[in-house]
XYZ file of C-alpha atoms in Angstrom:
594
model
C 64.087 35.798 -103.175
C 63.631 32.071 -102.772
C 62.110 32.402 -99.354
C 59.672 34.539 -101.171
C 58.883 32.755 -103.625
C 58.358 29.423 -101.191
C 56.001 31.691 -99.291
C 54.151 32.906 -102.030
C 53.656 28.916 -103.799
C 53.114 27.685 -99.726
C 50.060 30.532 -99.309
C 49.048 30.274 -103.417
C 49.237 33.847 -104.091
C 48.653 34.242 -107.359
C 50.807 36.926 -109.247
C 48.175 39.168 -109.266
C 48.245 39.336 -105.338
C 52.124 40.331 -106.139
C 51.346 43.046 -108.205
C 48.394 43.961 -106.470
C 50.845 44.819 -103.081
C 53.765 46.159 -105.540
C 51.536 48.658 -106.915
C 49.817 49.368 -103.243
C 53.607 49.976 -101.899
C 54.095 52.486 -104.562
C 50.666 54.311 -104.084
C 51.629 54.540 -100.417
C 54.832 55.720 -101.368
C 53.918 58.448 -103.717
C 50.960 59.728 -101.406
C 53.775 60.282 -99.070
C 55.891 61.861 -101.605
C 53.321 64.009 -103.136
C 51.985 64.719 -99.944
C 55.528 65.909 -98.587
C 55.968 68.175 -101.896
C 52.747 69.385 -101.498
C 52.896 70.579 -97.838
C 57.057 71.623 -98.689
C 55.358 73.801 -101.372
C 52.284 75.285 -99.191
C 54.557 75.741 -96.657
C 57.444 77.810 -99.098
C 54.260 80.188 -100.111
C 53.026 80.837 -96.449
C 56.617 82.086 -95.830
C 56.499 84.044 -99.756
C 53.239 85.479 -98.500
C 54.398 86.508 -94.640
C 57.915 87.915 -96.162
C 55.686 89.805 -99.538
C 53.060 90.915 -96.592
C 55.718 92.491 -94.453
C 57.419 94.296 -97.768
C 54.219 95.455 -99.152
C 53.431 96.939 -96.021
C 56.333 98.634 -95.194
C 56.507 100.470 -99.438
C 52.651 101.138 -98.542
C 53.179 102.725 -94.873
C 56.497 104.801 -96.302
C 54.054 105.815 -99.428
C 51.346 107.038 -96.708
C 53.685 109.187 -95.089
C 55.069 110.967 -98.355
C 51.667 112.004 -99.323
C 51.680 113.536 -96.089
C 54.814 115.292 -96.434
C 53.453 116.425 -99.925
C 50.152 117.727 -98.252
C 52.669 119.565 -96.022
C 53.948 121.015 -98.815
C 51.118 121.706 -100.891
C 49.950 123.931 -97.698
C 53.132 125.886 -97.028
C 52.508 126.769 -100.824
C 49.577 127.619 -100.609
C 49.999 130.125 -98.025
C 52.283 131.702 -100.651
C 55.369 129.534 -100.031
C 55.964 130.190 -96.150
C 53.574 129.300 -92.971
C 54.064 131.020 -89.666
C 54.053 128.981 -86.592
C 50.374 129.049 -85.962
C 49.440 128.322 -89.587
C 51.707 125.111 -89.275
C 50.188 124.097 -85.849
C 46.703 124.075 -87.761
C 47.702 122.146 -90.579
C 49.273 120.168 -88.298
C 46.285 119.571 -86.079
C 43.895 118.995 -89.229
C 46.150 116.635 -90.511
C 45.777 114.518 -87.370
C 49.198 112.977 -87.226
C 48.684 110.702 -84.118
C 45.649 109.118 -85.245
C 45.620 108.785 -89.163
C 49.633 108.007 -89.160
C 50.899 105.387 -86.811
C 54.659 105.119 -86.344
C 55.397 108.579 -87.243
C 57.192 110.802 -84.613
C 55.756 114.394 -86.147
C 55.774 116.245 -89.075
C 57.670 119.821 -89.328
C 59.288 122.786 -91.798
C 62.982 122.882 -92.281
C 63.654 126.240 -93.586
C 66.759 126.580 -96.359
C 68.619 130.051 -94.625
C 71.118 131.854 -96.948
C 74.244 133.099 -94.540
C 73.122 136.141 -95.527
C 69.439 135.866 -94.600
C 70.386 134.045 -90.967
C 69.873 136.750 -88.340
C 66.725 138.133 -90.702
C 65.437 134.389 -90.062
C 66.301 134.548 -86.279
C 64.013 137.476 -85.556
C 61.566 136.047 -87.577
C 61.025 133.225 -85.439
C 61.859 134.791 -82.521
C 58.781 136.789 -83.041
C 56.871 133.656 -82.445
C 59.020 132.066 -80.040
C 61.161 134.247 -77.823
C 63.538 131.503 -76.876
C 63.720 129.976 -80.306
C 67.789 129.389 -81.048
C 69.694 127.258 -84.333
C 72.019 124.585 -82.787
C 74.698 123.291 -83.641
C 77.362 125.515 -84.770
C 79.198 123.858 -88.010
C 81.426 125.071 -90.754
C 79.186 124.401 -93.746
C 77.884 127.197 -95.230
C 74.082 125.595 -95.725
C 71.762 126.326 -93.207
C 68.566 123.465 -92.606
C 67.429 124.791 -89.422
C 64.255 122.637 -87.861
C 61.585 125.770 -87.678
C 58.534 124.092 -86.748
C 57.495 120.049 -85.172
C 54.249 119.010 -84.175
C 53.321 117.442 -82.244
C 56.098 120.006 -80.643
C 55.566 118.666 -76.935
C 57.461 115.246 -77.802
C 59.558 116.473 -80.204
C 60.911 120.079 -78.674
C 64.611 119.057 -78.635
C 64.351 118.978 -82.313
C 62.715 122.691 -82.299
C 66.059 124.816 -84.101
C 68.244 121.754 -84.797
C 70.610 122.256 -88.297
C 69.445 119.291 -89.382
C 73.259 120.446 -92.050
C 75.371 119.570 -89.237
C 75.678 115.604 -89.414
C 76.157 113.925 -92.719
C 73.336 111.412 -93.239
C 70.853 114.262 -92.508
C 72.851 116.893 -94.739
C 73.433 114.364 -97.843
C 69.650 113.366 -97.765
C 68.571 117.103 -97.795
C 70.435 118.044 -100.577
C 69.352 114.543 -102.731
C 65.558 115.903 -102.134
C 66.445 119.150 -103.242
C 68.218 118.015 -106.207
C 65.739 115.913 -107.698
C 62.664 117.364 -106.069
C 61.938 113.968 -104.609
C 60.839 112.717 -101.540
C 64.083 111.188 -99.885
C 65.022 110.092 -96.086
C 68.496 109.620 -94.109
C 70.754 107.093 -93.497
C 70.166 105.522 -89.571
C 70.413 108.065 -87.520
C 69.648 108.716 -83.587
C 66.879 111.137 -83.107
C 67.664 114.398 -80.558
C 64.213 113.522 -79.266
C 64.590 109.820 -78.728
C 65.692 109.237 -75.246
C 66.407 105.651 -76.019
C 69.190 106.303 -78.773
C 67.863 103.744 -80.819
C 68.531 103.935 -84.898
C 65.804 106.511 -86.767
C 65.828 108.229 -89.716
C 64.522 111.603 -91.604
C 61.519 111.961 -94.261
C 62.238 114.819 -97.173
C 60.020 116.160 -99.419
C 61.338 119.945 -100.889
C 59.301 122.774 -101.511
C 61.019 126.110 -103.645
C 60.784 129.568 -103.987
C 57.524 129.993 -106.691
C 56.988 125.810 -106.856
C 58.424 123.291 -108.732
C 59.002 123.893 -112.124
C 59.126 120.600 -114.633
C 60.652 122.887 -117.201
C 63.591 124.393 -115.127
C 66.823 122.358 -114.381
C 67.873 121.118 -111.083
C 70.597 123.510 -109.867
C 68.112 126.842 -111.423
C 65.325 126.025 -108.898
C 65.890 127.599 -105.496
C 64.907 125.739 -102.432
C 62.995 127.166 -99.410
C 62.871 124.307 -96.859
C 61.397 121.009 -96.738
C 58.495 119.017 -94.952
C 59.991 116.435 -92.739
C 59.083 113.964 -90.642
C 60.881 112.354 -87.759
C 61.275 108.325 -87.580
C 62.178 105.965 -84.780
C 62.593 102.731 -86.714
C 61.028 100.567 -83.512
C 58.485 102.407 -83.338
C 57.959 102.595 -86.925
C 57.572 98.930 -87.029
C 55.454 98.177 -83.841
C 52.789 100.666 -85.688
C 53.228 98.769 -89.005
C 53.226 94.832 -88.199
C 52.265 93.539 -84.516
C 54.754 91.118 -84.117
C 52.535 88.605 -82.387
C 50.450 87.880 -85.267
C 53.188 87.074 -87.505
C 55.553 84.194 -87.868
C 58.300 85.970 -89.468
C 60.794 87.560 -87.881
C 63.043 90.121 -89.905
C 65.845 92.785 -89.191
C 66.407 96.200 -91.229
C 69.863 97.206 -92.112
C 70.868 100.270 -94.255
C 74.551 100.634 -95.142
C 75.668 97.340 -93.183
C 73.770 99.300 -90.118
C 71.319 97.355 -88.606
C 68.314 99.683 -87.839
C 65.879 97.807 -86.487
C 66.034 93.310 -85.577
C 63.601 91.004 -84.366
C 65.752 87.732 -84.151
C 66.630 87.976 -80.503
C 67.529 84.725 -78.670
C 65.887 85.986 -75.939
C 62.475 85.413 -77.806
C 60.425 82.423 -76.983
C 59.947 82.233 -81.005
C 62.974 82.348 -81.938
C 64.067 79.918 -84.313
C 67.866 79.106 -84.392
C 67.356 77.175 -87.206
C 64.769 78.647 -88.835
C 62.572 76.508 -91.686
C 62.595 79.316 -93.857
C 65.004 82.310 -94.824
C 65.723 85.014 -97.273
C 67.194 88.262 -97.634
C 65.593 91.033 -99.731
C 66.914 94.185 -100.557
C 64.376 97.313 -101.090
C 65.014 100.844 -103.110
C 62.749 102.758 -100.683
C 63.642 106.798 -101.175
C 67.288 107.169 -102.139
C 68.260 104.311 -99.862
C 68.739 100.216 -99.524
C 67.324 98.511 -97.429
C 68.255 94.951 -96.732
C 65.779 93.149 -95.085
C 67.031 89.497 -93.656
C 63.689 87.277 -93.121
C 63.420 84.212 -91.025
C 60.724 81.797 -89.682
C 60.189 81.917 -86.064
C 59.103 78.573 -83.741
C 55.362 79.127 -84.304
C 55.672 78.711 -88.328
C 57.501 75.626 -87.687
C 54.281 74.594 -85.533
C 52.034 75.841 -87.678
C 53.153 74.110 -90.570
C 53.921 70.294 -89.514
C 55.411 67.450 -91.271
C 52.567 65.086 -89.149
C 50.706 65.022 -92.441
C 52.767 63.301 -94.842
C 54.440 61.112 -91.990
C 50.551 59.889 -91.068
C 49.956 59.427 -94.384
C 53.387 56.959 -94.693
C 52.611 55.484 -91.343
C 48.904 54.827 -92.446
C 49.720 53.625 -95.834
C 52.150 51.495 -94.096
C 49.947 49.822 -91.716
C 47.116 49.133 -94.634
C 50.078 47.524 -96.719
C 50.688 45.195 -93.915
C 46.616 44.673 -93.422
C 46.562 44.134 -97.395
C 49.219 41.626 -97.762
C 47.346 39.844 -94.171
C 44.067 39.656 -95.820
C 45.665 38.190 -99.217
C 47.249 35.276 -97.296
C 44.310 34.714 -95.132
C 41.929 35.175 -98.573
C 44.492 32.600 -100.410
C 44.204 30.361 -97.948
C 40.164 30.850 -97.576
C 40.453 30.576 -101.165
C 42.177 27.325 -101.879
C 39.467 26.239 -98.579
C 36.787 27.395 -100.018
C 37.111 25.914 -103.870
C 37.978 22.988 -102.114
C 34.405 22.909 -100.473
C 33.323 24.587 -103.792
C 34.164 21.850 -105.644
C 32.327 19.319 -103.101
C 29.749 21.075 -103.051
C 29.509 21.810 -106.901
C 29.398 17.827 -107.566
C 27.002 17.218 -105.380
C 25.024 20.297 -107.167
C 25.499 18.668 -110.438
C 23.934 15.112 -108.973
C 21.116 16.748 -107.438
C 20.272 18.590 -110.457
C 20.639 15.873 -112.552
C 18.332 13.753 -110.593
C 16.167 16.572 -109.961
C 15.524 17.215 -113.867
C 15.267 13.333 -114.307
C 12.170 13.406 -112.070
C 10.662 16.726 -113.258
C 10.677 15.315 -116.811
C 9.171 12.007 -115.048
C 6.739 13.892 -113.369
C 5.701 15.790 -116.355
C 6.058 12.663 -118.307
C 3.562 10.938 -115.636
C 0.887 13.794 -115.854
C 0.673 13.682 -119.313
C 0.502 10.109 -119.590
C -1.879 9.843 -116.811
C -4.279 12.628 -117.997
C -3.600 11.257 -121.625
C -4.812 7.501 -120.080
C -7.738 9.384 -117.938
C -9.758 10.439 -121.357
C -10.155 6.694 -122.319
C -12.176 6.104 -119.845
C -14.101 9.421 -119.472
C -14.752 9.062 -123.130
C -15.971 5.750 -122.683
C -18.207 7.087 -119.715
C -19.453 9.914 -122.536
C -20.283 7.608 -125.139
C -21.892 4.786 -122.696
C -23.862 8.243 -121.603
C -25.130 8.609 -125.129
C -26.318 5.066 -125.501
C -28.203 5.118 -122.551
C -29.731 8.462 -123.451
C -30.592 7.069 -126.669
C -31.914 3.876 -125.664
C -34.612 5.937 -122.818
C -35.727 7.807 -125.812
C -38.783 6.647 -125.337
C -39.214 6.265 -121.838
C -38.204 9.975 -121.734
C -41.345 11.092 -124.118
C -43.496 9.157 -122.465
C -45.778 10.005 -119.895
C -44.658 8.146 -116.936
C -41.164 9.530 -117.474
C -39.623 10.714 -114.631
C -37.656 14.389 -115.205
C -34.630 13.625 -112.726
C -33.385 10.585 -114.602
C -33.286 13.013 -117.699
C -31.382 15.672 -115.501
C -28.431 12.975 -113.902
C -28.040 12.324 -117.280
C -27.179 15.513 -118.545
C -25.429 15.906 -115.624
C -22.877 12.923 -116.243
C -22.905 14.739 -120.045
C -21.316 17.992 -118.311
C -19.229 16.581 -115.807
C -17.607 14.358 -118.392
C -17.225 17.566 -120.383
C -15.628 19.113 -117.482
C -13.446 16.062 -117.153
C -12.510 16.072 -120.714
C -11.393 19.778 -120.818
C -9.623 19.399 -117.508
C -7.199 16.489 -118.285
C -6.494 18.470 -121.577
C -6.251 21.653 -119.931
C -3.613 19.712 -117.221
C -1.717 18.256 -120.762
C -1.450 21.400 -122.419
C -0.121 22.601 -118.831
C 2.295 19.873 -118.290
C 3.830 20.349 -122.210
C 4.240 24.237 -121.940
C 7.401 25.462 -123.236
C 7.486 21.702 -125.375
C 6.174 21.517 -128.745
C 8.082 19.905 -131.910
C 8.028 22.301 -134.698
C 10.522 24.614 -135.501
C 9.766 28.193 -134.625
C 8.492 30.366 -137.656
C 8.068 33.770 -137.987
C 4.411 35.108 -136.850
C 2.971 37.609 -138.328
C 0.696 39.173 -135.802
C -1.821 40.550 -137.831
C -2.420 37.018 -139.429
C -2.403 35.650 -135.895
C -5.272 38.305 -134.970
C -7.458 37.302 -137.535
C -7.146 33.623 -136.534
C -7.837 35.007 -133.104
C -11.205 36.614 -134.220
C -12.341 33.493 -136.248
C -11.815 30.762 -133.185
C -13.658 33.655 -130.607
C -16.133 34.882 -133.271
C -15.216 38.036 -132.945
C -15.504 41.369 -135.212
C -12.721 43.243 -136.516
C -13.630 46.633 -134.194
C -13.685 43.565 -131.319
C -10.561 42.261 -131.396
C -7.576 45.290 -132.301
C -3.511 45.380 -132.381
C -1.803 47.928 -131.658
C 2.113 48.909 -131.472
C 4.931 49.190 -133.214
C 6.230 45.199 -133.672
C 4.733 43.417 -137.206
C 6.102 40.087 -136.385
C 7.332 37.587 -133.678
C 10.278 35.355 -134.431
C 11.107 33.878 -130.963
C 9.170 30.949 -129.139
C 6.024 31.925 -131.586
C 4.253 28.338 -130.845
C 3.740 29.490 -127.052
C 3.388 32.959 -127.945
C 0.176 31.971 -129.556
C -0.820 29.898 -126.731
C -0.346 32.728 -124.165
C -2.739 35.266 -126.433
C -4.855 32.516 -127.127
C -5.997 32.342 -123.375
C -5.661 35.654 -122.539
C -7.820 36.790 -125.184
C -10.168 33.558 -125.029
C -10.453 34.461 -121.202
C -11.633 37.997 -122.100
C -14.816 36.664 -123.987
C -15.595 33.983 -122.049
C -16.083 35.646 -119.220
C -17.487 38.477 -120.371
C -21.196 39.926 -119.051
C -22.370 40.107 -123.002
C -19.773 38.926 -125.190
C -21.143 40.821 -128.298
C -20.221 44.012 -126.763
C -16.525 42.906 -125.741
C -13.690 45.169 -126.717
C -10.400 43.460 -126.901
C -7.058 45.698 -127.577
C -3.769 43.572 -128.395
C -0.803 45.638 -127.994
C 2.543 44.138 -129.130
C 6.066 47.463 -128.221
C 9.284 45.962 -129.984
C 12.082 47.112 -127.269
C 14.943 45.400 -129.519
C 16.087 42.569 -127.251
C 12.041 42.056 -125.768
C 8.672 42.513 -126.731
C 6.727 44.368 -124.466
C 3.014 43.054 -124.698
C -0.226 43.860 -122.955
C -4.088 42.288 -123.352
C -6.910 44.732 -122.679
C -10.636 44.155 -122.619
C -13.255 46.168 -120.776
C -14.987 43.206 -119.447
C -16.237 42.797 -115.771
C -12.928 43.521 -114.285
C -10.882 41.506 -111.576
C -10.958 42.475 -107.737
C -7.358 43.402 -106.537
C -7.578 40.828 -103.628
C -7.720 38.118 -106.682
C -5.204 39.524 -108.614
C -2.151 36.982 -107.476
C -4.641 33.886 -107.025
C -5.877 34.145 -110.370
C -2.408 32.387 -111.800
C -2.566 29.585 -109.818
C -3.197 26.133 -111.133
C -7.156 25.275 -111.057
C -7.904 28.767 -109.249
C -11.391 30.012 -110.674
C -13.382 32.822 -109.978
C -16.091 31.355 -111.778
C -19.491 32.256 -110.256
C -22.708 30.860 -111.160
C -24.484 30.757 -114.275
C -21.269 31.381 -116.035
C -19.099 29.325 -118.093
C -17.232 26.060 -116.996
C -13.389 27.031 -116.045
C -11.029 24.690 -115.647
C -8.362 27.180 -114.074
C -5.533 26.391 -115.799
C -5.352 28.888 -118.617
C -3.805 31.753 -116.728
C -1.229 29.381 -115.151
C -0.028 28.370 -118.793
C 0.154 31.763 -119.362
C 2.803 32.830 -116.243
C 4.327 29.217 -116.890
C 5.111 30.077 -120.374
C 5.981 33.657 -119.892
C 8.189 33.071 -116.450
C 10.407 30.595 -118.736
C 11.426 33.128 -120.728
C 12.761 35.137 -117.763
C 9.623 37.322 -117.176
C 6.332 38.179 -115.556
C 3.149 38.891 -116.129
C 0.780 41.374 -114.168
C -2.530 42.401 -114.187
C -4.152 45.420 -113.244
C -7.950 45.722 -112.684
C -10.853 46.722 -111.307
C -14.294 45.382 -110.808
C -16.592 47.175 -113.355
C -13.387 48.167 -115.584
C -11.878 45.652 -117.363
C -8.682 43.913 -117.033
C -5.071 44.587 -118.692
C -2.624 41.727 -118.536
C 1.331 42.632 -119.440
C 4.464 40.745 -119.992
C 7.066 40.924 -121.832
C 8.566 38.052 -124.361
C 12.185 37.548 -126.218
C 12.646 40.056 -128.723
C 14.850 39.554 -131.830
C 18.516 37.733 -131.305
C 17.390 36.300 -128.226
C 16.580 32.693 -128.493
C 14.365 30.808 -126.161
C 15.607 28.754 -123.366
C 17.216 25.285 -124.049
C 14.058 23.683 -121.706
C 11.681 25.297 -124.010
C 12.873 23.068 -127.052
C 11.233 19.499 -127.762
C 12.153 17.006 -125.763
C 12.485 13.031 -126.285
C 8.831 11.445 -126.104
């Protein structure tokens, strides 16, 4: 525990890391677990389903065959309660035993003879087959003689067999005829089965005038049964191919076994089979015990690899895991190492980087500030000279271009005068001194329409929001030179249709600035914010080009943009969005020290 504990302080895993690879270990360990259960459980029902397959289809197969012993008997009633040889060969052939019942041997009469009615039941038969004799001789006074079999050619040696002679056949007989059920034999060996392998005998009893619900057991009086002739091997090949199973089972009735597939000698047998179970079935007076087991090809067909790949994998990915947390503790404690370095030297930088961007911005305002004194005085000495050529300019001999450089010098200072204000007012965006107050925007729309001169159907607001409350001072400035832009440069100002459109979104404002003016060409559409870019052409108004970059100056330090979309000949829409309510404006934005 103390080696672990070095380790862990030596590498710095924190006790996250720990818990992080505990709780990884126990995922890994539980996948496997669940995973095991799971395929455990899947692999329980396969063998459920194989061993319910092979029951269900043996109660089905047996059920098949008593409705055709029941058809049997339904004819010989029919024809009055007896059949004659040839009637029972047709019924026989229509009946189509070899194709429409697999596994059965045939299906014949055994007549019930009286020992007084036995030589009257000889010539009868004899009649339709000279050579027809009852074997073998017995002491018991009941008579079951085999009358008719077909197919006959496979089954002949059962042709006149007292089926009364041997006990199993005898004691099933006279269960059928007691309870007018269908009932078979204990194993038996069939007279027509050369290999002597274990069979059995199907009953179903017909009597003299039918069967009578209403009249007791021993009052009915029985005429013979419809029988049919098993070999339990061949029974079974006909019911379930053994190749396309993976169980294996063996039949035994009385502790007989009648029919077993777990033979050593098979190359799927399993001597320790994955699965087993032993099942007994009530099928027609007898008990059947049927002994499942899993052969070699359900123990491949239903692997452990799973859950072991799943522990292996989980395995390997714990050791990867608990790798990549030393090598990421040791990156780590690298890396805020050089973090830290590197975070200082951040911290310097940016400190000397805002020192000179508020020097910078302290220079150009101070240096456009200084530039006016002298432009001024260049304006005013301007006038005086104007003034004092009064006269010369009235006179006669005047000449025109002294008149014209004048004027000139009068716009350029102009020009001058609105560019070193226009490069102030850039330089202190996002800087003013008084406290932001609410705006009401309606009040700052008519304000708007008494600076531009413009009519109340001229200038319009629109949208949901009634007030501003965050950064209002360059608010104000940003409308103020979008919407000033929007008359001055449009072809006939008294016609100009400005739409101010303020959405409250909760946490922004979104706001947009439409005018149907002369429109902007899409190639100008990202030049247009850049400091002294003008599209100015001639004949209309001086531009100093530094309105629209106050604008994305004031509106990108609140975490935003503005676009414009236009065309030429339809107007222009500018959009961007501003701080709604509960969001304050940027520290930078606040006054700073003159």
């Amino acid at each position: 525990m103390q080696n672990w504990r070095r380790l862990f302080s030596h590498s710095h895993l924190s006790l996250i890391h720990v818990l992080i690879i505990g709780l990884s270990l126990m995922m890994t360990l539980g996948a496997w677990y669940y995973a095991k259960a799971q395929t455990e459980t899947r692999t329980e029902n396969a063998f459920k389903a194989a061993r319910d397959q092979a029951v269900g289809l043996i109660s089905a197969r047996m059920a098949k065959y008593e409705d055709a012993l029941w058809a049997g008997v339904s004819a010989v009633q029919s024809h009055g309660g007896d059949m004659s040889y040839q009637e029972w060969k047709e019924f026989a052939r229509s009946l189509r035993v070899d194709k429409r019942y697999a596994g059965i041997n045939g299906i014949g009469i055994i007549h019930h003879v009286e020992p007084g009615d036995f030589e009257s039941y000889l010539q009868t038969r004899r009649q339709e087959r000279p050579g027809f004799a009852v074997y073998p001789d017995h002491e018991n006074s009941i008579r079951l003689p085999i009358s008719f079999i077909e197919p006959e050619d496979i089954n002949a040696a059962a042709v006149g067999l007292d089926v009364a002679h041997e006990v199993n056949r005898r004691t099933a007989a006279l269960a059928s005829s007691a309870t007018g059920e269908a009932r078979i034999t204990g194993p038996i060996v069939l007279v027509q089965d050369e290999s002597s392998t274990p069979g059995f005998l199907f009953y179903a009893p017909f009597y003299t005038g039918g069967i009578s619900t209403s009249a007791a057991p021993d009052e009915r009086h029985l005429d013979g049964m419809v029988y049919a002739p098993f070999v339990v091997r061949k029974l079974m090949a006909g019911l379930l191919s053994k190749d396309l199973r993976h169980v294996r089972f063996s039949i035994s009735d009385g502790g007989e076994t009648i029919y077993d597939e777990h033979d050593p000698a098979d190359p799927q047998f399993d001597p320790a089979p994955r699965f087993s179970e032993t099942v007994e079935m009530e099928i027609y007076g007898r008990t059947w015990t049927l002994d499942f087991r899993t052969s070699l090809g359900f123990r491949q067909a239903h692997s452990y690899s799973q859950p072991v790949l799943i522990l292996i994998g989980g395995l390997v990915i714990e050791t990867l895991v608990i790798s990549l947390l030393f090598l990421m503790a040791r990156s780590g404690r690298r890396a805020r190492a050089y973090a830290d370095r590197v975070t200082a030297d951040l911290k310097e930088k940016t400190l000397r980087l805002e020192k000179a961007h508020d020097e910078l911005e302290q220079f150009v305002y101070i240096t456009s500030h200084d530039l006016k004194t002298p432009v001024r005085g260049i304006g005013a000495l301007t006038e005086m000279i104007q003034e004092d050529l009064e006269d010369y300019f009235n006179s006669a001999d005047a000449d025109p271009d002294v008149a014209a450089n004048l004027a000139r010098i009068t716009e350029r200072v102009a020009r001058m005068n609105n560019l070193t204000q226009g490069v102030m007012e850039y330089a202190r965006t996002g800087v003013h001194s008084a406290e932001d107050a609410e705006l009401c925007l309606q009040d700052m729309i008519k304000a708007l329409r008494s600076d531009f001169g413009l009519s109340g159907t001229q200038l319009e607001l629109s949208g949901n929001a009634t007030r501003i409350t965050t950064d209002t001072f360059n608010f104000v400035r940003v409308l103020e030179n979008l919407v000033g832009n929007a008359v001055k440069y449009h072809p006939d100002p008294e016609q100009a249709q400005i739409t101010v459109t303020v959405e409250d979104k909760g946490s922004r404002y979104d706001v947009s600035v439409c005018d149907n003016g002369a429109g902007i060409a899409p190639d100008y559409h990202s030049r247009i914010f850049d400091v002294f870019q003008t599209l100015r052409r001639a004949g209309e108004p001086e531009s100093t080009g530094i309105g629209l970059a106050i604008v994305k100056k004031s509106v990108e330090q609140h975490g935003f943009e503005v676009t414009v979309e236009s065309e030429v000949g339809h107007g222009a829409e500018f959009r961007f969005s501003w701080p709604g309510q509960g969001r304050s404006a940027p520290a930078e934005h606040q006054d700073k020290a003159a």
